[in-house]
């Protein structure tokens, strides 16, 4: 190896010197080819898929996989194929279904529960029309129901104000928090390294990031970094993400079912959802006897995923109870038995974000689940893994998932 004398040393540019210093430091630490930051649905599956491609990966999460602050940290998330005219996601969901089932078999644990999904509306509208057209096109079973038929099948609910319904019988619910833990466990079992630490961009070497700075003061070097930080993405990259992500709170309620009454519990009632001028409501039957889920949607208050307290607001309690009084009168006086407060991570166009950092060629920004990302985890993970490794050349997806120029007002 050529040794540097003083003269040649002085010729080394500042940037080269930085690279040399960084590579010496990197060599002193356990290094991964890829560091994934965030063990939620997107980061966890990405890390697992990379590992299964044989890549040395370290997965870093500030609070651990499936934590209570993460968007993926709720007990349950819906998997549904109806996406109006966004057929890409219908195709992805159909792919995801097979992958979830294959992983259930591989891991010997149940994560998917078929409930069916009932979409309620005052009248047949464009959204229902395009959803039905996509379901028909991809041969996803579905039925258009009259209110009388809904009442006949589900006499435990009222159809007041309902003019029509669309039922998807084969969709259902995924165990979300448990799914994150299962993915992290599989990742570790396949030789992945996991660290609990907050990570931020560390030192740069020209147009590359050399390492991430960890909250214990150390640094972690790699050749590629995937920041799958969900609602935290804007905190990690405040300049690049400014105005591009909005994190509204969601209050989620679990109402006790009446003693001796299992009509609102899985498998006796489907997922349900309906819109109104305030944002609408959706929910799931009671799972594991934890209560009937009701989520009033539409809240616009921004939520800090690190510091805000997860206490439901009296206003949302009232909304949930008023809704029960109309749609599920049997439950209107039942107590709230559990609650969660979570935050969405909305992108400006509600498409996912998978893009390179504009100034750092080995840094990937992954997020923008926009209230529908969890179910796609297995497909998204493989897509990101292949993209990062330069194995995906799908220009259509690159365009859809690009970090858009628009911002929230
Ligand atoms: C109430 C609610 C209902 C939803 N319903 C559905 C549904 O029915 N179906 C569906 O498919 N989707 C649903 N979603 C959306 C879905 O849950 C999210 O899109 C998805 O879980 C996002 O995953 P993620 O990995 O991007 O983010 P997250 O799950 O939030 O994961 C990000 C992770 O990154 C970690 N992290 C962040 N910053 C750092 C850092 N600097 N250093 C280290 N670690 C860091 C966090 O600790 C966290 O674990 C819902 C979301 C909410 C909130």
Short mmCIF file of C-alpha atoms and ligand atoms in Angstrom, two decimals:
data_model
loop_
_atom_site.label_atom_id
_atom_site.label_comp_id
_atom_site.label_asym_id
_atom_site.label_seq_id
_atom_site.Cartn_x
_atom_site.Cartn_y
_atom_site.Cartn_z
CA UNK A 1 0.00 0.00 0.00
CA UNK A 2 1.32 3.45 -0.96
CA UNK A 3 2.27 5.48 2.09
CA UNK A 4 1.40 9.16 2.17
CA UNK A 5 4.35 11.54 2.62
CA UNK A 6 3.75 15.09 3.87
CA UNK A 7 3.66 16.49 0.34
CA UNK A 8 1.16 13.99 -1.04
CA UNK A 9 -0.82 14.25 2.18
CA UNK A 10 -1.32 17.95 1.57
CA UNK A 11 -2.73 17.15 -1.85
CA UNK A 12 -5.54 15.19 -0.28
CA UNK A 13 -8.62 17.35 -0.48
CA UNK A 14 -10.80 18.10 2.49
CA UNK A 15 -13.45 15.73 1.22
CA UNK A 16 -10.96 12.91 0.70
CA UNK A 17 -9.57 13.45 4.15
CA UNK A 18 -13.04 13.20 5.54
CA UNK A 19 -13.63 9.95 3.67
CA UNK A 20 -10.35 8.52 4.97
CA UNK A 21 -11.15 9.51 8.52
CA UNK A 22 -14.62 8.06 8.24
CA UNK A 23 -13.49 4.78 6.71
CA UNK A 24 -10.95 4.36 9.55
CA UNK A 25 -13.72 4.97 12.06
CA UNK A 26 -16.12 2.69 10.19
CA UNK A 27 -13.53 -0.07 10.12
CA UNK A 28 -13.30 0.10 13.89
CA UNK A 29 -16.99 -0.79 14.31
CA UNK A 30 -19.22 -3.67 13.37
CA UNK A 31 -20.44 -2.55 9.99
CA UNK A 32 -23.55 -3.52 8.03
CA UNK A 33 -24.14 -3.19 4.35
CA UNK A 34 -27.49 -1.65 5.17
CA UNK A 35 -28.79 0.05 8.29
CA UNK A 36 -32.57 0.30 8.49
CA UNK A 37 -33.90 2.88 10.92
CA UNK A 38 -37.42 2.07 12.14
CA UNK A 39 -38.85 -1.36 12.94
CA UNK A 40 -42.46 -0.57 12.04
CA UNK A 41 -44.35 -2.26 9.21
CA UNK A 42 -42.20 -0.67 6.51
CA UNK A 43 -38.75 -0.85 8.12
CA UNK A 44 -39.23 -4.24 9.76
CA UNK A 45 -40.28 -5.95 6.54
CA UNK A 46 -37.55 -4.16 4.58
CA UNK A 47 -34.90 -5.38 7.01
CA UNK A 48 -36.24 -8.94 6.92
CA UNK A 49 -36.38 -9.02 3.10
CA UNK A 50 -32.85 -7.61 2.83
CA UNK A 51 -31.63 -10.24 5.26
CA UNK A 52 -33.33 -12.94 3.22
CA UNK A 53 -31.44 -11.62 0.18
CA UNK A 54 -28.25 -12.31 2.13
CA UNK A 55 -27.46 -8.68 2.98
CA UNK A 56 -25.85 -7.88 6.38
CA UNK A 57 -28.43 -5.60 8.03
CA UNK A 58 -28.76 -3.75 11.31
CA UNK A 59 -32.27 -2.65 12.29
CA UNK A 60 -32.39 0.28 14.71
CA UNK A 61 -35.48 1.43 16.56
CA UNK A 62 -35.74 4.08 19.23
CA UNK A 63 -38.46 2.27 21.18
CA UNK A 64 -38.47 -1.27 19.78
CA UNK A 65 -40.58 -3.15 17.22
CA UNK A 66 -44.34 -2.70 17.61
CA UNK A 67 -43.95 -0.02 20.30
CA UNK A 68 -46.94 1.94 21.58
CA UNK A 69 -45.91 5.15 19.83
CA UNK A 70 -45.45 3.63 16.36
CA UNK A 71 -48.22 3.83 13.77
CA UNK A 72 -47.87 0.07 13.44
CA UNK A 73 -48.17 -0.38 17.22
CA UNK A 74 -51.97 -0.77 17.46
CA UNK A 75 -53.48 -4.17 18.22
CA UNK A 76 -55.30 -4.50 14.90
CA UNK A 77 -55.17 -3.12 11.37
CA UNK A 78 -57.51 -3.78 8.49
CA UNK A 79 -56.58 -5.56 5.28
CA UNK A 80 -59.02 -4.70 2.50
CA UNK A 81 -58.71 -4.82 -1.25
CA UNK A 82 -61.10 -1.98 -2.15
CA UNK A 83 -59.10 1.16 -3.02
CA UNK A 84 -61.43 3.11 -5.32
CA UNK A 85 -59.46 3.72 -8.55
CA UNK A 86 -55.99 3.26 -6.99
CA UNK A 87 -55.60 -0.16 -8.51
CA UNK A 88 -51.92 -0.39 -7.68
CA UNK A 89 -52.86 -0.87 -4.03
CA UNK A 90 -55.56 -3.43 -4.87
CA UNK A 91 -52.89 -5.43 -6.71
CA UNK A 92 -50.47 -5.03 -3.82
CA UNK A 93 -53.09 -6.14 -1.29
CA UNK A 94 -53.80 -9.29 -3.28
CA UNK A 95 -50.08 -9.99 -3.28
CA UNK A 96 -49.86 -9.13 0.43
CA UNK A 97 -52.64 -11.59 1.32
CA UNK A 98 -50.60 -14.51 -0.01
CA UNK A 99 -47.48 -13.29 1.76
CA UNK A 100 -49.21 -12.85 5.14
CA UNK A 101 -50.63 -16.36 4.87
CA UNK A 102 -47.26 -17.84 3.86
CA UNK A 103 -45.58 -16.13 6.85
CA UNK A 104 -48.28 -17.39 9.21
CA UNK A 105 -47.44 -20.90 8.03
CA UNK A 106 -43.68 -20.27 8.27
CA UNK A 107 -43.86 -18.76 11.77
CA UNK A 108 -46.64 -20.98 13.14
CA UNK A 109 -48.66 -18.02 14.41
CA UNK A 110 -51.98 -16.55 13.40
CA UNK A 111 -51.95 -12.91 12.30
CA UNK A 112 -54.87 -12.71 9.83
CA UNK A 113 -58.55 -13.03 10.71
CA UNK A 114 -61.15 -13.06 7.96
CA UNK A 115 -64.02 -10.81 9.03
CA UNK A 116 -65.34 -9.34 5.79
CA UNK A 117 -65.80 -5.60 5.41
CA UNK A 118 -69.05 -3.69 5.17
CA UNK A 119 -68.89 -0.27 3.51
CA UNK A 120 -72.02 1.73 4.31
CA UNK A 121 -73.24 4.81 2.43
CA UNK A 122 -76.40 6.88 2.06
CA UNK A 123 -76.34 6.26 -1.68
CA UNK A 124 -74.27 4.57 -4.37
CA UNK A 125 -71.43 6.98 -5.21
CA UNK A 126 -68.30 7.31 -7.31
CA UNK A 127 -66.06 5.82 -4.62
CA UNK A 128 -68.21 2.71 -4.30
CA UNK A 129 -68.51 2.42 -8.06
CA UNK A 130 -64.74 2.53 -8.66
CA UNK A 131 -64.07 0.23 -5.72
CA UNK A 132 -66.54 -2.32 -7.04
CA UNK A 133 -65.13 -2.05 -10.55
CA UNK A 134 -61.60 -2.78 -9.26
CA UNK A 135 -62.80 -5.66 -7.09
CA UNK A 136 -64.64 -7.17 -10.06
CA UNK A 137 -61.63 -6.67 -12.31
CA UNK A 138 -59.32 -8.51 -9.91
CA UNK A 139 -61.96 -11.13 -9.05
CA UNK A 140 -62.19 -10.15 -5.40
CA UNK A 141 -65.54 -11.41 -4.09
CA UNK A 142 -67.94 -8.56 -3.33
CA UNK A 143 -71.65 -7.88 -3.07
CA UNK A 144 -73.77 -4.78 -3.36
CA UNK A 145 -76.36 -4.95 -0.58
CA UNK A 146 -79.63 -3.17 0.12
CA UNK A 147 -80.26 -1.89 3.65
CA UNK A 148 -82.89 -4.63 4.06
CA UNK A 149 -80.27 -7.29 3.28
CA UNK A 150 -77.80 -5.68 5.69
CA UNK A 151 -80.50 -5.73 8.41
CA UNK A 152 -81.34 -9.35 7.65
CA UNK A 153 -77.69 -10.39 8.01
CA UNK A 154 -76.86 -8.13 10.95
CA UNK A 155 -79.99 -7.46 13.01
CA UNK A 156 -77.74 -6.21 15.85
CA UNK A 157 -77.10 -2.96 13.91
CA UNK A 158 -79.37 -0.19 12.70
CA UNK A 159 -79.36 0.87 9.06
CA UNK A 160 -80.76 4.34 9.74
CA UNK A 161 -79.50 6.63 6.95
CA UNK A 162 -77.93 3.74 5.03
CA UNK A 163 -79.06 3.55 1.41
CA UNK A 164 -76.61 0.95 0.17
CA UNK A 165 -73.66 -1.20 1.24
CA UNK A 166 -70.72 -2.92 -0.42
CA UNK A 167 -69.52 -6.09 1.26
CA UNK A 168 -66.06 -7.64 0.75
CA UNK A 169 -66.32 -11.05 2.44
CA UNK A 170 -62.71 -12.21 2.18
CA UNK A 171 -60.94 -9.23 3.73
CA UNK A 172 -60.24 -8.87 7.42
CA UNK A 173 -57.98 -7.89 10.26
CA UNK A 174 -54.26 -8.30 10.92
CA UNK A 175 -52.73 -8.42 14.37
CA UNK A 176 -50.50 -5.37 13.95
CA UNK A 177 -48.27 -5.05 17.02
CA UNK A 178 -47.86 -8.80 17.12
CA UNK A 179 -46.98 -8.79 13.41
CA UNK A 180 -44.15 -6.30 14.03
CA UNK A 181 -42.78 -8.47 16.83
CA UNK A 182 -42.99 -11.56 14.60
CA UNK A 183 -41.12 -9.81 11.78
CA UNK A 184 -38.39 -8.61 14.17
CA UNK A 185 -38.04 -12.11 15.61
CA UNK A 186 -37.75 -13.64 12.13
CA UNK A 187 -35.18 -10.98 11.22
CA UNK A 188 -33.06 -11.84 14.27
CA UNK A 189 -33.44 -15.58 13.66
CA UNK A 190 -32.10 -15.06 10.15
CA UNK A 191 -28.98 -13.33 11.44
CA UNK A 192 -30.13 -9.70 11.48
CA UNK A 193 -28.78 -7.39 14.19
CA UNK A 194 -31.22 -5.26 16.12
CA UNK A 195 -30.43 -2.23 18.28
CA UNK A 196 -32.62 -0.07 20.49
CA UNK A 197 -31.40 3.44 19.89
CA UNK A 198 -32.51 6.70 18.37
CA UNK A 199 -30.61 7.29 15.12
CA UNK A 200 -30.06 10.44 13.15
CA UNK A 201 -27.97 11.26 10.12
CA UNK A 202 -24.32 11.30 11.19
CA UNK A 203 -21.31 12.40 9.20
CA UNK A 204 -21.35 13.07 5.51
CA UNK A 205 -18.65 12.29 2.99
CA UNK A 206 -19.50 14.36 -0.05
CA UNK A 207 -22.84 13.17 -1.40
CA UNK A 208 -22.87 10.09 0.84
CA UNK A 209 -23.83 9.51 4.45
CA UNK A 210 -21.04 7.70 6.23
CA UNK A 211 -22.84 6.77 9.42
CA UNK A 212 -25.81 7.36 11.66
CA UNK A 213 -25.35 8.94 15.07
CA UNK A 214 -26.95 6.85 17.81
CA UNK A 215 -28.43 8.18 21.04
CA UNK A 216 -25.73 6.44 23.14
CA UNK A 217 -23.10 8.61 21.46
CA UNK A 218 -21.77 5.93 19.12
CA UNK A 219 -22.02 5.83 15.35
CA UNK A 220 -23.07 3.07 12.98
CA UNK A 221 -21.50 2.91 9.53
CA UNK A 222 -22.97 1.26 6.45
CA UNK A 223 -22.99 1.65 2.73
CA UNK A 224 -26.76 2.24 2.55
CA UNK A 225 -29.24 3.71 5.03
CA UNK A 226 -33.00 3.26 4.92
CA UNK A 227 -34.90 5.70 7.11
CA UNK A 228 -38.32 4.06 7.57
CA UNK A 229 -39.28 6.33 10.43
CA UNK A 230 -43.02 6.61 9.77
CA UNK A 231 -44.45 9.71 11.46
CA UNK A 232 -40.96 10.65 12.68
CA UNK A 233 -39.57 11.14 9.17
CA UNK A 234 -40.20 14.88 9.36
CA UNK A 235 -38.29 15.12 12.63
CA UNK A 236 -35.30 13.21 11.29
CA UNK A 237 -35.10 15.23 8.05
CA UNK A 238 -36.80 18.56 8.87
CA UNK A 239 -35.51 20.34 5.76
CA UNK A 240 -36.27 17.71 3.14
CA UNK A 241 -39.61 16.68 4.66
CA UNK A 242 -40.86 20.17 5.52
CA UNK A 243 -44.60 20.30 4.75
CA UNK A 244 -44.55 16.85 3.13
CA UNK A 245 -45.91 14.80 5.99
CA UNK A 246 -48.82 15.49 8.32
CA UNK A 247 -49.32 13.46 11.50
CA UNK A 248 -52.91 13.89 12.74
CA UNK A 249 -54.02 12.07 15.88
CA UNK A 250 -56.56 9.27 15.89
CA UNK A 251 -58.52 8.30 18.99
CA UNK A 252 -59.52 4.65 18.97
CA UNK A 253 -62.13 3.21 21.34
CA UNK A 254 -62.96 -0.30 22.41
CA UNK A 255 -66.46 -0.51 23.83
CA UNK A 256 -67.38 -3.36 26.13
CA UNK A 257 -69.88 -5.79 24.64
CA UNK A 258 -72.91 -6.60 26.84
CA UNK A 259 -72.52 -9.56 29.19
CA UNK A 260 -73.36 -12.82 27.46
CA UNK A 261 -73.68 -11.14 24.06
CA UNK A 262 -71.21 -12.23 21.37
CA UNK A 263 -73.00 -10.62 18.41
CA UNK A 264 -70.34 -7.90 18.14
CA UNK A 265 -67.36 -10.22 18.48
CA UNK A 266 -65.28 -11.99 15.85
CA UNK A 267 -66.47 -13.96 13.84
CA UNK A 268 -70.04 -12.71 14.29
CA UNK A 269 -69.66 -9.21 12.89
CA UNK A 270 -67.59 -7.74 10.03
CA UNK A 271 -65.33 -4.70 9.84
CA UNK A 272 -67.46 -1.68 9.01
CA UNK A 273 -66.86 1.79 7.71
CA UNK A 274 -68.83 4.82 6.58
CA UNK A 275 -68.09 8.42 5.71
CA UNK A 276 -69.80 11.61 6.76
CA UNK A 277 -69.01 15.30 6.57
CA UNK A 278 -66.88 15.05 9.74
CA UNK A 279 -64.60 12.32 8.36
CA UNK A 280 -66.65 9.23 9.12
CA UNK A 281 -66.22 6.17 11.31
CA UNK A 282 -64.86 2.69 11.04
CA UNK A 283 -64.24 -0.22 13.33
CA UNK A 284 -63.83 -3.92 13.87
CA UNK A 285 -65.60 -6.62 15.86
CA UNK A 286 -64.21 -7.44 19.29
CA UNK A 287 -61.05 -9.58 19.13
CA UNK A 288 -59.70 -11.54 22.07
CA UNK A 289 -62.64 -10.14 24.11
CA UNK A 290 -61.03 -6.68 24.17
CA UNK A 291 -64.09 -4.73 23.00
CA UNK A 292 -65.87 -3.49 19.87
CA UNK A 293 -63.57 -1.09 18.01
CA UNK A 294 -64.83 2.35 16.97
CA UNK A 295 -62.58 4.97 15.39
CA UNK A 296 -64.01 8.40 14.63
CA UNK A 297 -61.93 9.60 11.67
CA UNK A 298 -61.23 13.11 10.40
CA UNK A 299 -59.41 14.68 13.38
CA UNK A 300 -56.94 17.30 12.08
CA UNK A 301 -54.89 17.99 15.21
CA UNK A 302 -51.19 17.30 14.61
CA UNK A 303 -49.64 14.87 17.08
CA UNK A 304 -46.05 14.56 18.27
CA UNK A 305 -45.25 10.83 18.30
CA UNK A 306 -42.52 11.21 20.95
CA UNK A 307 -43.98 13.55 23.53
CA UNK A 308 -47.76 13.81 23.25
CA UNK A 309 -49.79 11.89 25.82
CA UNK A 310 -52.01 9.17 24.50
CA UNK A 311 -55.18 10.18 26.29
CA UNK A 312 -58.43 10.27 24.33
CA UNK A 313 -60.23 13.59 24.05
CA UNK A 314 -63.73 14.06 25.52
CA UNK A 315 -64.81 15.36 22.11
CA UNK A 316 -63.89 12.08 20.39
CA UNK A 317 -65.50 10.07 23.21
CA UNK A 318 -68.72 11.94 22.47
CA UNK A 319 -68.38 11.40 18.72
CA UNK A 320 -67.85 7.67 19.20
CA UNK A 321 -70.79 7.36 21.59
CA UNK A 322 -73.11 9.45 19.40
CA UNK A 323 -72.21 7.18 16.49
CA UNK A 324 -72.93 4.05 18.50
CA UNK A 325 -76.33 5.46 19.46
CA UNK A 326 -77.27 5.69 15.78
CA UNK A 327 -75.59 2.62 14.27
CA UNK A 328 -75.25 0.19 17.18
CA UNK A 329 -77.91 1.26 19.72
CA UNK A 330 -77.40 -1.91 21.79
CA UNK A 331 -73.89 -0.65 22.61
CA UNK A 332 -74.62 3.00 23.29
CA UNK A 333 -74.51 2.72 27.08
CA UNK A 334 -71.66 0.23 27.22
CA UNK A 335 -68.47 1.44 28.86
CA UNK A 336 -65.24 2.21 27.05
CA UNK A 337 -63.00 -0.68 28.15
CA UNK A 338 -59.80 0.28 26.34
CA UNK A 339 -58.50 3.19 24.28
CA UNK A 340 -55.53 4.03 22.11
CA UNK A 341 -54.32 7.26 20.62
CA UNK A 342 -52.21 6.85 17.52
CA UNK A 343 -51.03 9.13 14.72
CA UNK A 344 -51.23 8.80 10.99
CA UNK A 345 -48.35 9.79 8.69
CA UNK A 346 -50.11 11.35 5.71
CA UNK A 347 -48.19 12.14 2.55
CA UNK A 348 -49.55 14.94 0.38
CA UNK A 349 -51.16 12.54 -2.11
CA UNK A 350 -51.61 9.58 0.28
CA UNK A 351 -49.17 7.54 -1.78
CA UNK A 352 -46.29 5.83 -0.01
CA UNK A 353 -42.88 7.49 -0.17
CA UNK A 354 -39.85 5.52 -1.36
CA UNK A 355 -37.19 7.87 -2.63
CA UNK A 356 -33.56 8.76 -2.31
CA UNK A 357 -32.61 11.68 -0.12
CA UNK A 358 -32.10 14.55 -2.61
CA UNK A 359 -28.56 15.28 -1.38
CA UNK A 360 -27.39 11.90 -0.10
CA UNK A 361 -27.26 9.18 -2.70
CA UNK A 362 -27.04 6.26 -0.25
CA UNK A 363 -29.93 7.41 1.95
CA UNK A 364 -33.49 6.24 1.31
CA UNK A 365 -36.62 7.84 2.71
CA UNK A 366 -39.45 5.37 3.26
CA UNK A 367 -42.83 6.23 4.76
CA UNK A 368 -46.09 8.04 4.05
CA UNK A 369 -48.24 5.03 4.98
CA UNK A 370 -51.14 7.51 5.04
CA UNK A 371 -53.51 5.42 7.13
CA UNK A 372 -53.32 2.37 4.86
CA UNK A 373 -49.73 1.14 4.99
CA UNK A 374 -49.71 -1.69 7.49
CA UNK A 375 -51.29 -4.41 5.37
CA UNK A 376 -48.77 -3.75 2.58
CA UNK A 377 -45.76 -4.43 4.82
CA UNK A 378 -44.64 -7.70 3.19
CA UNK A 379 -44.91 -6.30 -0.35
CA UNK A 380 -43.45 -2.93 0.55
CA UNK A 381 -40.54 -4.59 2.36
CA UNK A 382 -39.58 -6.60 -0.66
CA UNK A 383 -40.06 -3.64 -2.99
CA UNK A 384 -37.83 -1.37 -0.87
CA UNK A 385 -35.22 -4.10 -0.41
CA UNK A 386 -34.99 -4.69 -4.15
CA UNK A 387 -35.02 -0.98 -4.93
CA UNK A 388 -32.23 -0.26 -2.47
CA UNK A 389 -30.16 -3.10 -3.90
CA UNK A 390 -30.69 -1.74 -7.42
CA UNK A 391 -32.82 -4.70 -8.44
CA UNK A 392 -36.11 -2.96 -9.10
CA UNK A 393 -36.48 -1.02 -12.30
CA UNK A 394 -40.16 -0.20 -12.30
CA UNK A 395 -40.50 3.43 -13.46
CA UNK A 396 -44.25 3.43 -12.73
CA UNK A 397 -43.66 2.70 -9.06
CA UNK A 398 -40.72 5.09 -8.84
CA UNK A 399 -43.00 7.88 -10.02
CA UNK A 400 -45.88 6.98 -7.72
CA UNK A 401 -43.65 6.73 -4.64
CA UNK A 402 -41.49 9.78 -5.38
CA UNK A 403 -41.29 12.48 -2.71
CA UNK A 404 -43.61 15.02 -4.32
CA UNK A 405 -42.94 18.71 -4.68
CA UNK A 406 -46.31 19.70 -3.20
CA UNK A 407 -46.61 20.50 0.48
CA UNK A 408 -49.47 20.67 2.95
CA UNK A 409 -50.70 24.25 3.14
C1 LIG B 1 -55.28 4.62 14.08
C2 LIG B 1 -54.66 4.05 12.85
C3 LIG B 1 -55.37 3.15 12.09
C4 LIG B 1 -54.80 2.61 10.94
N1 LIG B 1 -55.51 1.67 10.26
C5 LIG B 1 -54.91 0.98 9.26
C6 LIG B 1 -55.57 -0.13 8.67
O1 LIG B 1 -56.70 -0.48 9.06
N2 LIG B 1 -54.92 -0.81 7.70
C7 LIG B 1 -53.66 -0.47 7.28
O2 LIG B 1 -53.14 -1.14 6.40
N3 LIG B 1 -53.02 0.60 7.82
C8 LIG B 1 -53.61 1.32 8.81
N4 LIG B 1 -52.97 2.38 9.38
C9 LIG B 1 -51.69 2.85 8.83
C10 LIG B 1 -50.54 1.98 9.21
O3 LIG B 1 -50.63 1.59 10.55
C11 LIG B 1 -49.25 2.74 8.92
O4 LIG B 1 -49.27 3.25 7.59
C12 LIG B 1 -48.03 1.85 9.08
O5 LIG B 1 -48.12 1.11 10.27
C13 LIG B 1 -46.79 2.73 9.06
O6 LIG B 1 -45.65 1.95 9.31
P1 LIG B 1 -44.22 2.62 9.35
O7 LIG B 1 -43.26 1.51 9.49
O8 LIG B 1 -44.06 3.56 8.21
O9 LIG B 1 -44.25 3.57 10.64
P2 LIG B 1 -44.22 3.18 12.19
O10 LIG B 1 -45.01 1.97 12.47
O11 LIG B 1 -44.57 4.40 12.97
O12 LIG B 1 -42.71 2.80 12.46
C14 LIG B 1 -41.71 3.75 12.53
C15 LIG B 1 -40.69 3.24 13.54
O13 LIG B 1 -39.54 4.06 13.46
C16 LIG B 1 -39.01 4.24 14.75
N5 LIG B 1 -38.23 5.48 14.69
C17 LIG B 1 -38.67 6.69 14.30
N6 LIG B 1 -37.66 7.58 14.31
C18 LIG B 1 -36.56 6.92 14.72
C19 LIG B 1 -35.22 7.29 14.92
N7 LIG B 1 -34.79 8.54 14.72
N8 LIG B 1 -34.36 6.35 15.36
C20 LIG B 1 -34.75 5.07 15.57
N9 LIG B 1 -36.03 4.67 15.39
C21 LIG B 1 -36.92 5.58 14.96
C22 LIG B 1 -40.24 4.31 15.64
O14 LIG B 1 -39.94 3.96 16.97
C23 LIG B 1 -41.16 3.30 14.97
O15 LIG B 1 -41.07 2.03 15.55
C24 LIG B 1 -53.51 2.98 10.54
C25 LIG B 1 -52.78 3.89 11.30
C26 LIG B 1 -53.34 4.41 12.45
C27 LIG B 1 -52.53 5.37 13.26
#
